[in-house]
């Protein structure tokens, strides 16, 4: 069953005597003779006839093959077993010839006709020309060997659902002297009789023989007796096999040809169906072969494509970066792959071929789609980068934001469309609109991001401008704390806000924003300006006590020329203190609430009545007015310092500024004393009365000084108790008369007080000031004219510390 090869032939056993199909043998044979390249330009010839009728000899001489021939000297026996196949030498187109095992052989016996019928059906199914080899002397004989053969041929032909219009070439061997013209009619008559006698299916009851076969007859002389003449006749017959499939040739009207690349598979399937004793549906078989072969071809081309170096390189390149001319390169590779498929599948059933091509296209597109997506992804990424660069350059050149965004978008979208056209796969007709839409969204997102950044930067610029324009001026206005402070702040806020809003509005015009967005941003800028003022007011309100003390210190310790005050004794400390405190109270009033809405309130009067003028009224209603957490006509959100906080702050303010007033008073009195360079009056009187020597004696004797000091104290006590200076205001005579009546009771009262003090236990409080107890009572009240005259400032305005200190100094002075 091996493959035999020579210069002009190549043969193999296709089916062995046991009916086994030689799959590997036929595959090797097809490759050896390059049958797949023939398309439909090939022909299959087979020969059948009685055993030992010289079939192999005829084929070898006719086609240049090398089939084994019978050795006449060894007797007649079976030489060809099964079916052999060979390529005809030097015949165009490519012609394959099959040598069938002879019929009526004694080796198989009379009952074993199955293989004979199977091989005959196989030959009829795959052959374009069937040679019927028969002896001349059998023509016209009833029991001739060719009649069973023909009957077999016609019977099995009925198992073909569609006739192939096979050419039956009857080769009459060992022709006698009877001319062919006489033999042919007899042979055709025998053939017709056999056809008529064969049982046919209902569909072919009336079908003529010519529908199934073209009948040709040729006669050859005896090879053994007239070899030269035989060879000449064979050579003439050989010419008829050249271009046998051309119109007018021996097989010019054949039907249902299987393309050469599918021949081996088709033959294998036909033999399988015949072995299973099934009828052959040749059209369906043709479709089946086309389906299998086209599938094989498509898979082969797909494998070739996936291993194609150009494709692999293109796929690798597109994974990492954008590939210029991607679509053109890939289309070229795909077109080549599909063209190869078309070339190999062109002769198969058109419907099957087209369907399998579409499947191949689908598989190819499935393979290349990731690369296409990568190309679009790189294209989108590069286009986005170019857009950002172009847009940024346009903005740096000073183009309007909206114009730059629109021009950059149009330019780069056009570039993207060109890139998509360059990447287009003609076979696919893929729509890049989703990627395009995503790119457009990326453009819009970047524009929005840049716009928000620019707007934020622009907004920050104008907010900073408002900060500079408002913070320090507002601080200065609040620090001045005049009646028109908030009016001035409102004017400042309106002016600076209008200027900033106008400039900001002009700057926004280049961004092509909708009206509502512009109004919103302008409104936010206005709110920000107002917020700056309110924040500054809250900040200053948090430092109100420090501000009040600073203002008090400034006004109290400096004169109208801002020069430090020197307390010489001529200054009106009470008036100065009142002025400084009034200014501090004005500051508290200004800071108590935010007044940007020009709403009238009564904070100033309320604070003045409650904190400054409270000593001049007996009603406590003014104090009650501060026992609240809200101001009348002022919303809580605009309140910076509540009434009760104002009261607490004022109390703390007075305590913390009391020391300055006390120090001023002390400085003033000290200055007065320092300006008096004369000795005390008592020293002058003593010198005059005693003389200088006696005065020095007193100074040298401490006992004298003690007696004199006690006498001084008693005299001083009588002076205070009798109120001598007050009595002499009305004149000398009324004064003496008043003193004469008051002197004795006063002395007795004084002695009584001293006696009581001497009788008190030793544990009594030594810190009590006896001078307080010694003040006389006149009309049921204590005399306080000396205290009032020394300062001129009420204790309610200056405070308890100031009053006590004043009384102490008055005692010392007296």
PDB file of N, CA and C in Angstrom, residues 36 128 180 183 196 201 252 363 494 509 524 554 601 691 700 762 776-777 800 808:
ATOM      1  N   UNK A  36      -4.032  19.712  -4.739  1.00  0.00           N
ATOM      2  CA  UNK A  36      -4.783  20.819  -4.150  1.00  0.00           C
ATOM      3  C   UNK A  36      -4.667  22.099  -4.951  1.00  0.00           C
ATOM      4  N   UNK A 128     -15.067  10.970 -13.564  1.00  0.00           N
ATOM      5  CA  UNK A 128     -15.676  11.701 -14.674  1.00  0.00           C
ATOM      6  C   UNK A 128     -15.817  10.797 -15.907  1.00  0.00           C
ATOM      7  N   UNK A 180     -16.090  -1.715 -36.478  1.00  0.00           N
ATOM      8  CA  UNK A 180     -16.658  -1.074 -35.275  1.00  0.00           C
ATOM      9  C   UNK A 180     -18.062  -0.565 -35.541  1.00  0.00           C
ATOM     10  N   UNK A 183     -20.322  -3.293 -34.749  1.00  0.00           N
ATOM     11  CA  UNK A 183     -20.334  -3.728 -33.352  1.00  0.00           C
ATOM     12  C   UNK A 183     -21.031  -2.709 -32.439  1.00  0.00           C
ATOM     13  N   UNK A 196     -33.055  -0.821 -19.422  1.00  0.00           N
ATOM     14  CA  UNK A 196     -34.513  -0.957 -19.292  1.00  0.00           C
ATOM     15  C   UNK A 196     -34.889  -2.032 -18.291  1.00  0.00           C
ATOM     16  N   UNK A 201     -35.926   3.567  -9.067  1.00  0.00           N
ATOM     17  CA  UNK A 201     -36.821   4.247  -8.108  1.00  0.00           C
ATOM     18  C   UNK A 201     -37.882   5.032  -8.856  1.00  0.00           C
ATOM     19  N   UNK A 252     -16.761  16.753 -20.887  1.00  0.00           N
ATOM     20  CA  UNK A 252     -17.037  18.176 -20.990  1.00  0.00           C
ATOM     21  C   UNK A 252     -18.322  18.609 -20.308  1.00  0.00           C
ATOM     22  N   UNK A 363     -13.857  35.801  13.006  1.00  0.00           N
ATOM     23  CA  UNK A 363     -12.764  35.353  13.874  1.00  0.00           C
ATOM     24  C   UNK A 363     -11.554  36.283  13.741  1.00  0.00           C
ATOM     25  N   UNK A 494     -19.881  99.514  50.085  1.00  0.00           N
ATOM     26  CA  UNK A 494     -20.601  99.643  48.816  1.00  0.00           C
ATOM     27  C   UNK A 494     -19.637 100.046  47.695  1.00  0.00           C
ATOM     28  N   UNK A 509     -16.720  87.724  31.533  1.00  0.00           N
ATOM     29  CA  UNK A 509     -17.347  87.752  30.207  1.00  0.00           C
ATOM     30  C   UNK A 509     -16.610  86.860  29.216  1.00  0.00           C
ATOM     31  N   UNK A 524     -21.718  85.792  45.257  1.00  0.00           N
ATOM     32  CA  UNK A 524     -20.772  85.244  46.228  1.00  0.00           C
ATOM     33  C   UNK A 524     -19.684  86.257  46.560  1.00  0.00           C
ATOM     34  N   UNK A 554      -5.347 106.721  76.362  1.00  0.00           N
ATOM     35  CA  UNK A 554      -4.902 107.768  75.432  1.00  0.00           C
ATOM     36  C   UNK A 554      -5.509 109.122  75.800  1.00  0.00           C
ATOM     37  N   UNK A 601     -31.118 101.811  65.760  1.00  0.00           N
ATOM     38  CA  UNK A 601     -31.185 101.094  67.036  1.00  0.00           C
ATOM     39  C   UNK A 601     -30.944 102.107  68.170  1.00  0.00           C
ATOM     40  N   UNK A 691      11.010 131.995 119.684  1.00  0.00           N
ATOM     41  CA  UNK A 691      12.358 132.401 119.267  1.00  0.00           C
ATOM     42  C   UNK A 691      13.098 131.180 118.726  1.00  0.00           C
ATOM     43  N   UNK A 700      15.503 119.499 120.297  1.00  0.00           N
ATOM     44  CA  UNK A 700      16.490 118.607 120.882  1.00  0.00           C
ATOM     45  C   UNK A 700      15.886 117.759 122.005  1.00  0.00           C
ATOM     46  N   UNK A 762      -8.196  95.357 125.637  1.00  0.00           N
ATOM     47  CA  UNK A 762      -6.992  95.431 124.788  1.00  0.00           C
ATOM     48  C   UNK A 762      -7.161  94.725 123.468  1.00  0.00           C
ATOM     49  N   UNK A 776     -17.962 115.173 114.009  1.00  0.00           N
ATOM     50  CA  UNK A 776     -19.172 115.681 114.704  1.00  0.00           C
ATOM     51  C   UNK A 776     -20.417 115.405 113.901  1.00  0.00           C
ATOM     52  N   UNK A 777     -21.547 115.349 114.592  1.00  0.00           N
ATOM     53  CA  UNK A 777     -22.840 115.150 113.961  1.00  0.00           C
ATOM     54  C   UNK A 777     -23.581 116.476 114.008  1.00  0.00           C
ATOM     55  N   UNK A 800     -15.007 103.266  94.636  1.00  0.00           N
ATOM     56  CA  UNK A 800     -14.739 103.222  96.075  1.00  0.00           C
ATOM     57  C   UNK A 800     -13.284 103.405  96.406  1.00  0.00           C
ATOM     58  N   UNK A 808      -8.450 109.499 103.069  1.00  0.00           N
ATOM     59  CA  UNK A 808      -7.221 109.290 103.834  1.00  0.00           C
ATOM     60  C   UNK A 808      -6.291 110.481 103.683  1.00  0.00           C
TER      61      UNK A 808
END
